[in-house]
Amino acid sequence: MTSDMTATPPVAPVDEARPRRRGWSLAGFVLLNLWIVFHLLAVVSAPLSVSPSSNVERGLWMAMSPYVQILYQNNGFHFFAPNPEGSNSVRYVLEFEDGRTLEGKFPNRDIWPRLLYHRYFMLSETLGALGGEARERMVRDFARQLCRDYGAERATLFLEWHELARRERILAGGSLYDDDLYQVTPLGTFTWDELSKSSNANVATTSAE
Amino acid sequence: MGRTVQIIQRECRDYLGRVVDNWNDFWFTPRDPFAMSVMRILVGWMVFYTVLVWGMRLDSFFNVDGFNSMEMLEKHLLVEEGPFALSFWYWVPDSMVYPVHYLCLAVTFCFMVGLFTRWTSILSLIIVISYAYRARYANYGLDQINAILTLYLCIAPCGAYLSVDRLLRRRRRQKSNPGVDVAPEPVYPTLATNIATRMTQVHFCVIYLAAGLGKLFGETWWDGTAMWRGLANAEYQTLDMTWLAYFPWFTELMTHMTIAWEVSFAFLIWRPLMRPWMLLVGASMHFGIGLMLGMWTFGFCMMFGYLAFLDPLKLRAVLQYVFRTSFGPDDVVVVPPATTRPVPAGAGTLEHVVLLDHSEESAGKTAAELERLGAGARVVSGLDELMGALEDEPDSAVIANLQKVSAEDVERYFCSLQPLALQNRACVTLMRHRQTGWLDSVSMPDHHRILILPCDRKDVINELSKAAAYLSSQESRSRADRAPAVGMASLY
């Protein structure tokens, strides 16, 4: 009398234990099996499609992508892969109408709760990973939102790359926050007028589409 | 030559039959929904919390021209990911962002407490997906795992236990039976629960395998420095772990263990002896990531998924013991205490049991269990032997394990033995899914119980005693009053 590892060992009502006999037509049972196989293929297609991948893997991904996209199962699960790397932050300088300036950065430790901190962190990480037109567009979005949040007239943004400290540095008396571990890239300066105009234009475009 | 072909054909048929049996056992064995109900509370809480936290910066993340502007989504996300990356937020104007958000909070709260669970589970999935796509550039692992677990909770009847729905159902029954103390309704194992549980298990295997294999591309996972690099990331770090620089062997060991665990999870988790260890190491890893890198929500969510790997009945028993309460009637799961003989007074038919089992080991254990309960057992290993034993002992009950007998013997059992020699005996037959085709074509009296895998010895004996009790009660009634013994046996 064998038993399954985790499946219910106790007595199951017989009508429950016989999917094909009650309520399930043969066609239904076959469809259920086909869906199970299809879903399993869909589940593996997303991680398989992460580069480097073969034509077969990419073909599978293309076939499955509508299904996995709708269900948001389109994730590669390559956590901390291939290597844990340093991280990106967005630094900003906001200038106000009265001449004041405010310097800040996200993510920062004042953002609470931790889940919200991670949201900001992912924004800056995404920005760091993007290039070209997409990055420019995202920078403008960030600048616009920061101006709106603080009521600023002008925003200057920088991308700050924080390289990881090696173990030898710590042993030699260094720290994770040594100045030479930071690399700052200017992203541009934007005025609220310009940003709000482009925003209105975009909204109008969006509506028209 | 012809004989060889026949042997090969038979072996192939047997092999395919076993494949089908295993597939059916894996996917279509009914499972109790207790673990999925507990998972609903925990995942529901996480989904609710996620939505709640989005509410703290709703304008920034969800406005048409916020951090995740619609222009950005239309020109990049929907181009790169395709037109199916759908979210209801695409059509929510800025003025309606807060009302829609509060509605989502209410729905996810209902899902967590199990109110209108069937609907709120599906709506919660839509909410999880919609928030994730709308704020795509602020997503991370938590959103992915939330979506995976909520998807499978939509399939399972996750409101069966520990839910407001269950309370309401009980209250309705109480109203319709005034003055009677209405017991909680029994919850039966279901196929949907099993399919959802198996999907979760397989999905977690895929997640860890993909994570492990992805890491194998990186040299730091080979030279042992990856764990140090993770801990030295100041933006992630919540605890200062730089003192570990003095203990490189430790971080290197942790690096290698992480890889070994992730890559092997998909294979070892199915081994019963390894399962607790795999889950324990996984929980420790996620707890460590939560503690040191501040990713508590992600870690907890992964650990919630581990519930799919736990036996729902054992989990239920443990929680009932811990909380000193009952989560429902136990008649489905509890075997009578060993000190109480499960044979009802007057039945008497379990004094002797004829036990058909091809496995000596299994037969010996069942016989020992019967003996412990005061019933003698005669073990036989073939149908002919069984027929002889039944002639010798006209009052004995029967336990027949058909799981490993040939198709011909199953046919003989139902066509020859069942209508004659087994007609007036308490009888339990154990079968595999593949063999159940016969059940449609024979008349089965209610004192003939059919058990389909999986079941254990105690279940078998418990069912046999129920069959004996039923037979005994039927014997005491006039023949005309007997329940019609047509169709499949009902265990309840």
XYZ file of C-alpha atoms in Angstrom:
701
model
C 0.000 0.000 0.000
C 1.963 2.890 -1.239
C 1.302 6.437 -0.256
C 2.000 9.748 -1.911
C 4.440 12.154 -0.323
C 2.095 14.946 0.493
C -1.174 14.113 -1.086
C -4.063 13.477 1.216
C -3.598 10.091 2.759
C -7.041 9.671 4.252
C -10.014 8.180 2.644
C -11.200 10.244 -0.232
C -14.797 10.060 -1.273
C -14.775 7.855 -4.304
C -16.720 10.264 -6.450
C -14.088 12.928 -5.695
C -11.297 10.550 -6.536
C -12.565 9.792 -9.986
C -12.303 12.886 -12.125
C -13.308 11.131 -15.298
C -16.477 9.600 -13.973
C -18.538 12.377 -12.546
C -18.817 15.826 -14.036
C -15.816 15.311 -16.264
C -16.473 14.188 -19.755
C -13.608 12.516 -21.526
C -13.087 15.651 -23.586
C -12.968 17.768 -20.446
C -10.460 15.464 -18.856
C -8.268 15.519 -21.956
C -8.502 19.320 -22.100
C -7.538 19.565 -18.452
C -4.482 17.424 -19.097
C -3.564 19.479 -22.130
C -3.885 22.685 -20.129
C -1.611 21.278 -17.437
C 1.055 20.447 -20.027
C 0.580 23.836 -21.706
C 0.864 25.695 -18.398
C 4.020 23.809 -17.441
C 5.579 24.701 -20.789
C 4.566 28.309 -20.253
C 6.080 28.351 -16.776
C 9.461 27.142 -18.031
C 9.415 29.245 -21.207
C 10.162 32.541 -19.427
C 13.356 31.453 -17.618
C 14.490 29.591 -20.728
C 14.156 32.707 -22.866
C 16.671 34.657 -20.785
C 19.813 35.257 -22.835
C 21.770 33.232 -23.856
C 19.011 31.118 -25.338
C 18.536 28.891 -28.362
C 16.117 29.364 -31.235
C 13.967 26.590 -29.800
C 13.772 28.344 -26.445
C 12.972 31.681 -28.043
C 10.382 30.001 -30.257
C 8.742 28.460 -27.211
C 8.748 31.838 -25.521
C 7.147 33.511 -28.542
C 4.430 30.871 -28.636
C 3.719 31.132 -24.937
C 4.202 34.836 -24.471
C 0.546 35.975 -24.760
C -0.482 33.494 -22.066
C 2.382 34.251 -19.698
C 2.111 38.005 -20.303
C -1.543 38.125 -19.385
C -0.895 36.173 -16.187
C 2.329 38.074 -15.408
C 4.298 34.846 -15.334
C 6.915 36.300 -17.684
C 9.780 36.395 -15.238
C 13.202 34.835 -15.607
C 13.886 34.415 -11.867
C 17.592 35.154 -12.332
C 17.903 36.649 -8.864
C 21.426 37.992 -8.143
C 22.596 36.413 -11.397
C 24.960 36.117 -13.066
C 26.863 38.085 -10.376
C 25.781 40.327 -7.521
C 26.708 43.801 -8.732
C 26.882 47.292 -7.336
C 23.824 49.482 -7.399
C 22.429 52.646 -8.906
C 20.886 55.600 -7.122
C 19.381 58.790 -8.482
C 20.803 62.006 -7.045
C 18.926 65.240 -7.592
C 19.250 68.937 -6.948
C 15.968 70.825 -6.886
C 15.826 74.592 -7.246
C 12.822 76.563 -6.013
C 11.301 79.846 -7.080
C 12.605 81.630 -3.954
C 16.179 80.580 -4.732
C 16.357 77.712 -2.246
C 17.929 74.435 -3.339
C 17.333 70.922 -2.081
C 19.667 68.008 -2.622
C 18.469 64.490 -2.300
C 18.764 60.937 -3.473
C 16.625 57.915 -3.920
C 16.568 55.322 -2.612
C 17.468 56.674 0.800
C 17.122 55.256 4.282
C 14.407 57.735 5.217
C 11.988 56.007 2.898
C 9.812 53.774 5.010
C 8.511 51.075 5.004
C 11.203 48.936 3.501
C 8.906 47.799 0.683
C 8.554 51.386 -0.481
C 12.343 51.776 -0.265
C 12.659 48.817 -2.630
C 10.203 50.427 -5.042
C 12.421 53.494 -5.335
C 15.485 51.281 -5.475
C 14.049 49.373 -8.430
C 13.323 52.666 -10.207
C 16.948 53.737 -9.988
C 18.167 50.249 -10.911
C 15.936 50.235 -13.989
C 17.221 53.646 -14.999
C 20.782 52.397 -14.678
C 20.013 49.422 -16.898
C 18.336 51.473 -19.638
C 20.049 53.321 -22.421
C 19.258 55.657 -25.316
C 15.829 57.088 -25.791
C 14.227 55.009 -23.056
C 16.657 56.370 -20.465
C 16.083 59.962 -21.604
C 12.346 59.517 -21.344
C 12.588 57.986 -17.904
C 14.885 60.742 -16.661
C 12.300 63.327 -17.721
C 9.598 61.334 -15.904
C 11.704 61.287 -12.753
C 12.500 64.990 -13.002
C 8.849 65.886 -13.551
C 7.657 63.812 -10.615
C 10.339 65.225 -8.302
C 9.438 68.795 -9.292
C 5.792 67.984 -8.665
C 6.438 66.277 -5.309
C 8.497 69.193 -3.955
C 7.022 72.098 -5.916
C 10.413 72.849 -7.506
C 11.054 74.983 -10.592
C 14.090 73.166 -11.843
C 15.601 69.722 -11.326
C 19.105 68.462 -12.050
C 19.530 64.706 -11.967
C 22.554 62.428 -11.657
C 22.925 58.689 -11.782
C 25.192 57.432 -9.030
C 26.826 54.050 -9.438
C 28.064 52.534 -6.203
C 30.688 49.883 -6.845
C 30.953 47.033 -4.365
C 33.859 47.110 -1.957
C 36.106 44.101 -2.164
C 36.991 42.179 0.951
C 40.623 43.332 0.734
C 39.522 46.956 1.003
C 37.739 46.276 4.277
C 40.721 44.352 5.636
C 42.927 47.336 4.723
C 40.737 49.656 6.769
C 38.450 50.909 4.018
C 34.672 50.980 4.066
C 31.716 50.306 1.812
C 31.247 54.052 1.448
C 34.710 55.150 0.281
C 34.490 58.035 -2.175
C 36.283 56.234 -4.959
C 33.557 53.606 -5.063
C 31.045 56.130 -6.396
C 30.721 57.138 -10.033
C 28.358 59.979 -10.846
C 26.870 60.524 -14.318
C 24.951 63.771 -15.015
C 21.528 63.084 -16.496
C 20.457 66.637 -17.292
C 18.701 69.718 -15.987
C 14.996 70.260 -16.563
C 12.597 73.087 -15.812
C 9.081 72.542 -14.563
C 7.595 74.607 -17.416
C 9.251 72.468 -20.020
C 8.391 69.238 -18.206
C 4.757 70.121 -17.617
C 4.324 71.165 -21.255
C 5.772 67.899 -22.533
C 3.579 66.075 -20.050
C 0.451 67.788 -21.358
C 1.496 67.010 -24.897
C 1.997 63.372 -23.950
C -1.349 63.150 -22.217
C -2.980 64.672 -25.271
C -1.184 62.181 -27.496
C -2.211 59.323 -25.238
C -5.830 60.390 -25.324
C -5.781 60.846 -29.078
C -4.360 57.361 -29.526
C 10.227 -14.286 -32.430
C 6.472 -13.851 -31.995
C 6.817 -14.532 -28.271
C 9.542 -11.879 -27.975
C 7.365 -9.319 -29.708
C 4.526 -10.170 -27.359
C 6.788 -9.704 -24.361
C 8.042 -6.377 -25.668
C 4.492 -5.244 -26.395
C 3.371 -6.236 -22.909
C 6.339 -4.488 -21.294
C 5.637 -1.332 -23.305
C 1.969 -1.429 -22.353
C 2.910 -1.951 -18.725
C 5.368 0.904 -18.819
C 2.894 3.274 -20.421
C 0.279 2.175 -17.911
C 2.629 2.998 -15.073
C 3.394 6.398 -16.608
C -0.327 7.145 -16.847
C -0.871 5.934 -13.285
C 1.904 8.118 -11.957
C 0.662 11.139 -13.895
C -2.860 10.604 -12.583
C -1.666 10.033 -9.034
C 0.415 13.191 -9.188
C -2.207 15.529 -10.628
C -5.556 13.944 -9.840
C -5.361 12.720 -6.274
C -7.824 14.747 -4.233
C -6.166 16.872 -1.572
C -7.456 18.585 1.512
C -7.536 22.384 1.032
C -6.277 23.267 4.523
C -2.748 24.228 3.465
C -4.094 26.331 0.600
C -6.497 28.038 2.985
C -3.644 28.966 5.309
C -1.701 30.113 2.261
C -4.645 32.296 1.264
C -4.487 34.157 4.564
C -0.736 34.700 4.338
C -0.541 35.542 0.643
C -3.724 37.595 0.978
C -2.048 39.560 3.740
C 1.027 40.102 1.571
C -1.049 41.236 -1.408
C -3.061 43.566 0.828
C 0.135 44.955 2.351
C 1.686 45.453 -1.089
C -1.338 47.402 -2.285
C -1.429 49.332 0.987
C 2.192 50.425 0.574
C 1.586 51.495 -3.026
C -1.033 53.803 -1.534
C 1.658 55.776 0.280
C 2.991 57.126 -3.054
C 0.093 56.512 -5.357
C 0.468 59.808 -7.214
C 4.154 59.299 -7.820
C 3.888 55.788 -9.195
C 0.438 55.628 -10.771
C -0.293 59.048 -12.240
C -0.358 59.228 -16.010
C 2.900 61.221 -16.000
C 4.448 59.949 -12.764
C 7.599 57.863 -12.302
C 6.069 55.149 -14.491
C 4.572 57.450 -17.091
C 2.076 56.095 -19.584
C 4.257 57.457 -22.362
C 7.141 55.323 -21.117
C 4.920 52.261 -20.881
C 3.434 52.737 -24.338
C 6.684 53.453 -26.114
C 8.869 50.899 -24.343
C 7.150 48.403 -22.057
C 4.285 47.506 -24.360
C 6.665 47.361 -27.310
C 9.235 45.171 -25.550
C 6.863 42.951 -23.616
C 4.004 42.881 -26.098
C 0.399 44.019 -26.057
C -0.657 41.476 -23.452
C 1.042 43.225 -20.544
C -2.369 44.452 -19.495
C -3.383 46.496 -16.497
C -6.685 48.153 -15.693
C -4.657 51.130 -14.512
C -4.000 52.082 -18.143
C -7.577 53.276 -18.324
C -7.826 54.917 -14.902
C -7.634 58.740 -15.116
C -5.658 60.595 -12.455
C -8.829 61.789 -10.761
C -9.956 58.191 -10.160
C -6.641 56.800 -8.954
C -7.509 56.951 -5.242
C -11.078 55.570 -5.446
C -9.854 52.662 -7.554
C -6.995 52.075 -5.136
C -9.353 51.952 -2.134
C -11.561 49.496 -3.975
C -8.530 47.308 -4.597
C -7.645 47.480 -0.917
C -11.148 46.331 -0.010
C -11.039 43.431 -2.472
C -7.636 42.193 -1.324
C -8.740 42.477 2.301
C -11.798 40.317 1.515
C -9.507 37.814 -0.169
C -7.290 37.689 2.894
C -10.160 37.018 5.309
C -11.914 34.693 2.884
C -15.028 36.650 2.037
C -16.559 35.743 -1.339
C -13.288 33.931 -1.789
C -13.922 32.535 -5.253
C -14.495 36.016 -6.666
C -12.075 37.971 -4.552
C -9.274 35.536 -5.366
C -9.730 36.144 -9.082
C -10.096 39.894 -8.572
C -6.994 39.910 -6.384
C -5.048 38.240 -9.157
C -6.208 40.920 -11.572
C -5.198 43.565 -9.035
C -1.754 42.063 -8.456
C -1.095 41.868 -12.192
C -2.457 45.346 -12.868
C -0.377 47.022 -10.161
C 2.685 45.123 -11.328
C 2.384 46.130 -14.980
C 1.439 49.711 -14.241
C 4.443 50.186 -11.997
C 6.641 47.834 -14.001
C 9.822 49.809 -13.431
C 9.451 49.571 -9.662
C 8.816 45.818 -9.545
C 10.904 43.099 -8.034
C 10.645 39.470 -6.941
C 7.828 40.095 -4.480
C 5.402 41.068 -7.246
C 6.313 37.987 -9.255
C 5.757 35.595 -6.356
C 2.544 37.375 -5.341
C 1.222 36.804 -8.868
C 2.262 33.154 -8.946
C 0.729 32.258 -5.592
C -2.452 34.256 -6.169
C -2.899 32.532 -9.523
C -2.822 29.104 -7.915
C -5.033 30.226 -5.044
C -7.638 31.117 -7.674
C -7.698 27.481 -8.736
C -7.909 25.933 -5.281
C -10.976 26.248 -3.027
C -8.846 28.298 -0.655
C -11.834 29.595 1.285
C -12.782 26.120 2.491
C -11.163 26.620 5.900
C -10.469 29.616 8.104
C -12.652 31.948 6.096
C -15.546 34.300 6.587
C -17.341 32.323 3.878
C -17.215 29.232 6.057
C -18.502 31.170 9.065
C -21.362 32.560 7.006
C -22.271 29.136 5.684
C -22.364 27.755 9.208
C -24.491 30.672 10.361
C -26.939 30.082 7.534
C -27.207 26.421 8.457
C -27.726 27.386 12.083
C -30.524 29.733 11.069
C -32.271 27.021 9.146
C -31.903 24.616 12.111
C -32.850 26.782 15.114
C -32.031 25.343 18.517
C -29.606 22.783 17.104
C -25.900 23.082 17.619
C -24.770 22.863 14.013
C -21.365 21.329 13.519
C -18.999 22.832 10.951
C -19.586 21.323 7.565
C -17.075 18.725 6.479
C -14.471 19.755 3.958
C -13.586 17.183 1.343
C -10.344 16.778 -0.494
C -10.646 18.130 -4.023
C -8.887 17.770 -7.330
C -8.653 21.532 -7.771
C -6.653 21.796 -4.545
C -4.288 19.132 -5.732
C -3.794 20.690 -9.145
C -3.129 24.103 -7.574
C -0.746 22.577 -5.043
C 1.149 20.614 -7.666
C 1.381 23.702 -9.885
C 2.827 25.666 -6.979
C 5.333 22.919 -6.219
C 6.469 22.619 -9.821
C 6.629 26.404 -10.213
C 8.839 26.737 -7.148
C 11.137 24.081 -8.578
C 11.369 26.092 -11.810
C 12.072 29.299 -9.874
C 14.916 27.843 -7.849
C 16.377 25.912 -10.765
C 16.342 29.030 -12.963
C 17.887 31.067 -10.146
C 20.577 28.449 -9.595
C 21.411 27.890 -13.260
C 21.442 31.645 -13.911
C 24.057 32.043 -11.177
C 26.275 29.427 -12.755
C 27.071 31.938 -15.499
C 28.702 34.237 -12.964
C 32.283 33.723 -11.931
C 31.699 35.045 -8.425
C 29.417 32.106 -7.710
C 32.309 29.832 -8.641
C 35.135 31.674 -6.875
C 33.041 31.967 -3.729
C 32.894 35.771 -3.495
C 29.234 36.172 -4.523
C 27.867 36.061 -0.991
C 30.332 38.704 0.146
C 29.339 40.914 -2.783
C 25.691 40.542 -1.874
C 26.322 41.460 1.736
C 28.635 44.338 0.763
C 25.931 46.073 -1.240
C 25.320 49.157 0.864
C 21.988 49.931 -0.793
C 20.560 46.527 0.095
C 22.281 46.115 3.419
C 20.253 46.456 6.613
C 22.849 44.940 8.937
C 26.532 45.771 8.801
C 28.087 42.469 7.847
C 31.528 43.788 6.869
C 33.062 41.871 9.780
C 32.591 38.809 7.591
C 35.566 40.069 5.571
C 37.664 38.420 8.275
C 35.982 35.058 7.746
C 36.195 34.436 3.993
C 35.701 30.702 4.444
C 32.242 31.407 5.816
C 31.021 33.568 2.920
C 32.572 31.162 0.424
C 30.847 28.211 2.072
C 27.533 30.083 2.027
C 28.036 30.881 -1.663
C 28.576 27.260 -2.588
C 25.738 26.077 -0.362
C 23.346 28.552 -1.979
C 24.170 27.270 -5.451
C 24.011 23.629 -4.402
C 20.677 24.153 -2.671
C 19.075 26.111 -5.508
C 20.158 23.727 -8.228
C 19.220 20.611 -6.258
C 15.895 21.862 -4.883
C 13.937 20.768 -7.952
C 15.185 17.213 -7.542
C 15.531 16.627 -3.812
C 12.287 18.266 -2.681
C 10.376 15.242 -4.008
C 12.268 12.883 -1.723
C 10.317 12.594 1.541
C 13.455 12.309 3.666
C 15.067 15.358 2.077
C 11.986 17.534 1.972
C 12.133 18.930 5.526
C 15.807 19.763 5.087
C 15.309 21.454 1.743
C 12.506 23.562 3.185
C 14.451 24.329 6.333
C 17.503 25.494 4.394
C 15.273 27.521 2.058
C 13.473 29.183 4.947
C 16.816 29.972 6.620
C 18.143 31.461 3.394
C 15.104 33.690 2.907
C 15.150 34.654 6.570
C 18.824 35.575 6.239
C 18.147 37.655 3.118
C 15.335 39.385 4.973
C 17.531 40.098 7.976
C 20.644 41.217 6.131
C 19.318 42.683 2.893
C 15.954 43.895 4.138
C 13.925 41.869 1.645
C 11.481 40.621 4.247
C 8.410 40.779 2.074
C 9.975 38.730 -0.713
C 11.396 36.209 1.724
C 8.106 35.771 3.548
C 6.228 35.356 0.306
C 8.592 32.608 -0.823
C 8.188 30.897 2.534
C 4.380 31.110 2.228
C 4.716 29.087 -0.959
C 6.417 26.330 1.037
C 3.009 25.489 2.487
C 2.319 23.690 -0.783
C 4.994 21.184 0.156
C 3.467 20.366 3.550
C 0.960 17.644 4.214
C -2.283 19.590 4.718
C -3.606 17.172 7.308
C -0.471 17.201 9.399
C -0.370 20.980 9.141
C -3.968 21.093 10.281
C -3.280 18.763 13.194
C -0.289 20.847 14.280
C -2.185 24.145 14.058
C -5.155 22.645 15.892
C -2.798 21.565 18.651
C -1.006 24.914 18.759
C -4.158 27.013 18.755
C -6.133 24.545 20.890
C -9.048 24.714 18.511
C -10.687 22.682 15.797
C -10.756 23.801 12.186
C -13.599 21.518 11.238
C -14.966 18.045 11.792
C -12.356 15.351 11.806
C -14.389 12.511 10.354
C -12.558 12.749 7.069
C -9.151 12.485 8.550
C -9.072 10.987 11.961
C -8.596 7.296 12.453
C -10.152 5.933 15.675
C -7.722 5.748 18.566
C -5.702 2.567 18.680
C -7.228 1.534 21.984
C -10.726 1.507 20.547
C -11.525 -1.323 18.269
C -13.218 0.225 15.240
C -15.696 -2.621 14.847
C -19.176 -1.573 15.958
C -20.958 -3.753 18.493
C -22.826 -6.548 16.872
C -21.050 -6.433 13.556
C -18.722 -9.260 14.378
C -17.606 -9.757 10.809
C -14.108 -8.513 11.392
C -13.141 -11.454 13.524
C -11.584 -12.878 10.410
C -10.269 -10.977 7.457
C -8.977 -12.484 4.272
C -6.251 -10.300 2.926
C -5.269 -10.413 -0.732
C -1.967 -8.711 -1.280
C 0.891 -9.496 -3.624
C 3.377 -7.726 -1.429
C 4.397 -9.778 1.578
C 5.713 -6.764 3.391
C 2.557 -4.731 2.932
C 0.341 -7.718 3.758
C 2.342 -8.415 6.896
C 1.942 -4.855 8.120
C -1.797 -4.839 7.461
C -2.168 -8.199 9.204
C -0.254 -6.868 12.191
C -2.514 -3.818 12.331
C -5.579 -6.063 12.198
C -4.183 -8.280 14.882
C -3.580 -5.276 17.093
C -7.262 -4.512 16.743
C -8.249 -8.057 17.636
C -9.006 -9.436 14.189
C -7.317 -12.449 12.652
C -6.013 -12.213 9.113
C -5.384 -14.825 6.496
C -3.064 -13.620 3.809
C -3.444 -14.847 0.250
C -1.514 -13.778 -2.801
C -3.721 -14.710 -5.767
C -7.335 -14.726 -6.828
C -7.597 -18.526 -6.828
C -6.253 -18.618 -3.329
C -8.698 -15.907 -2.355
C -11.658 -17.898 -3.675
C -10.536 -20.935 -1.721
C -10.163 -18.889 1.449
C -13.612 -17.389 1.056
C -15.135 -20.849 0.725
C -13.362 -21.885 3.916
C -14.444 -18.812 5.815
C -17.929 -17.756 4.757
C -18.175 -14.955 7.370
C -14.849 -13.303 6.864
C -14.378 -9.778 5.617
C -12.049 -9.065 2.699
C -9.300 -6.612 1.965
C -8.134 -6.894 -1.640
C -5.172 -4.941 -2.899
C -5.551 -4.924 -6.692
C -2.989 -2.230 -7.320
C -0.413 -4.587 -8.741
C -2.559 -7.281 -10.307
C -3.005 -7.722 -14.019
C -5.919 -6.340 -16.008
C -7.238 -9.876 -16.456
C -7.331 -10.444 -12.714
C -9.127 -7.154 -12.161
C -11.726 -8.316 -14.649
C -12.070 -11.671 -12.893
C -12.358 -9.960 -9.554
C -15.260 -7.763 -10.595
C -17.034 -10.181 -12.924
C -16.688 -13.443 -11.035
C -15.814 -12.799 -7.436
C -17.626 -9.621 -6.622
C -21.199 -10.676 -7.507
C -20.855 -14.051 -5.778
C -18.261 -14.577 -3.123
C -18.055 -10.948 -2.030
C -21.720 -10.093 -2.226
C -22.453 -10.431 1.492
C -19.142 -9.520 3.027
C -17.610 -6.330 4.273
C -15.005 -5.669 1.655
C -12.394 -3.037 0.847
C -10.728 -2.978 -2.535
C -7.648 -0.908 -3.200
C -7.122 0.215 -6.757
C -5.160 2.522 -8.963
C -6.797 5.140 -11.144
C -6.083 3.150 -14.268
C -8.103 0.225 -12.976
C -11.240 2.130 -12.095
C -12.893 1.607 -15.504
C -14.542 -1.492 -14.081
C -16.428 0.474 -11.485
C -18.834 1.781 -14.092
C -19.803 -1.611 -15.341
C -20.570 -3.448 -12.104
C -23.132 -3.089 -9.364
C -21.416 -2.360 -6.124
C -23.102 -2.750 -2.750
C -22.471 -0.099 -0.129
C -20.552 -2.493 2.083
C -17.965 -2.845 -0.642
C -15.658 0.118 -0.300
C -13.302 1.199 -3.027
C -10.164 3.076 -2.097
C -8.090 4.711 -4.771
C -4.537 5.668 -4.034
C -3.254 7.128 -1.880
C -4.451 5.582 1.342
C -2.772 3.909 4.254
C -3.393 0.861 6.365
C -5.468 2.664 8.958
C -7.728 4.062 6.270
C -8.285 0.594 4.912
C -9.194 -0.880 8.285
C -11.331 2.085 9.169
C -13.272 1.665 5.930
C -13.598 -2.028 6.493
C -15.148 -1.415 9.895
C -17.560 1.095 8.363
C -18.489 -1.454 5.711
C -19.033 -4.085 8.382
C -21.187 -1.725 10.390
C -23.220 -0.910 7.323
C -23.658 -4.566 6.476
C -24.672 -5.281 10.038
C -27.297 -2.536 10.052
C -28.638 -3.733 6.713
C -28.867 -7.310 7.958
C -31.049 -6.167 10.835
C -33.572 -4.650 8.450
C -35.960 -6.522 6.249
C -34.686 -7.320 2.815
C -37.305 -5.080 1.209
C -36.022 -2.046 3.106
C -32.454 -2.382 1.938
C -30.850 0.442 0.120
C -30.415 -0.312 -3.557
C -26.894 -1.514 -4.097
C -26.417 -0.089 -7.540
C -23.666 2.073 -8.870
C -20.501 3.008 -7.162
C -19.943 2.590 -3.489
C -20.102 5.724 -1.458
C -17.690 5.973 1.399
C -19.956 8.237 3.361
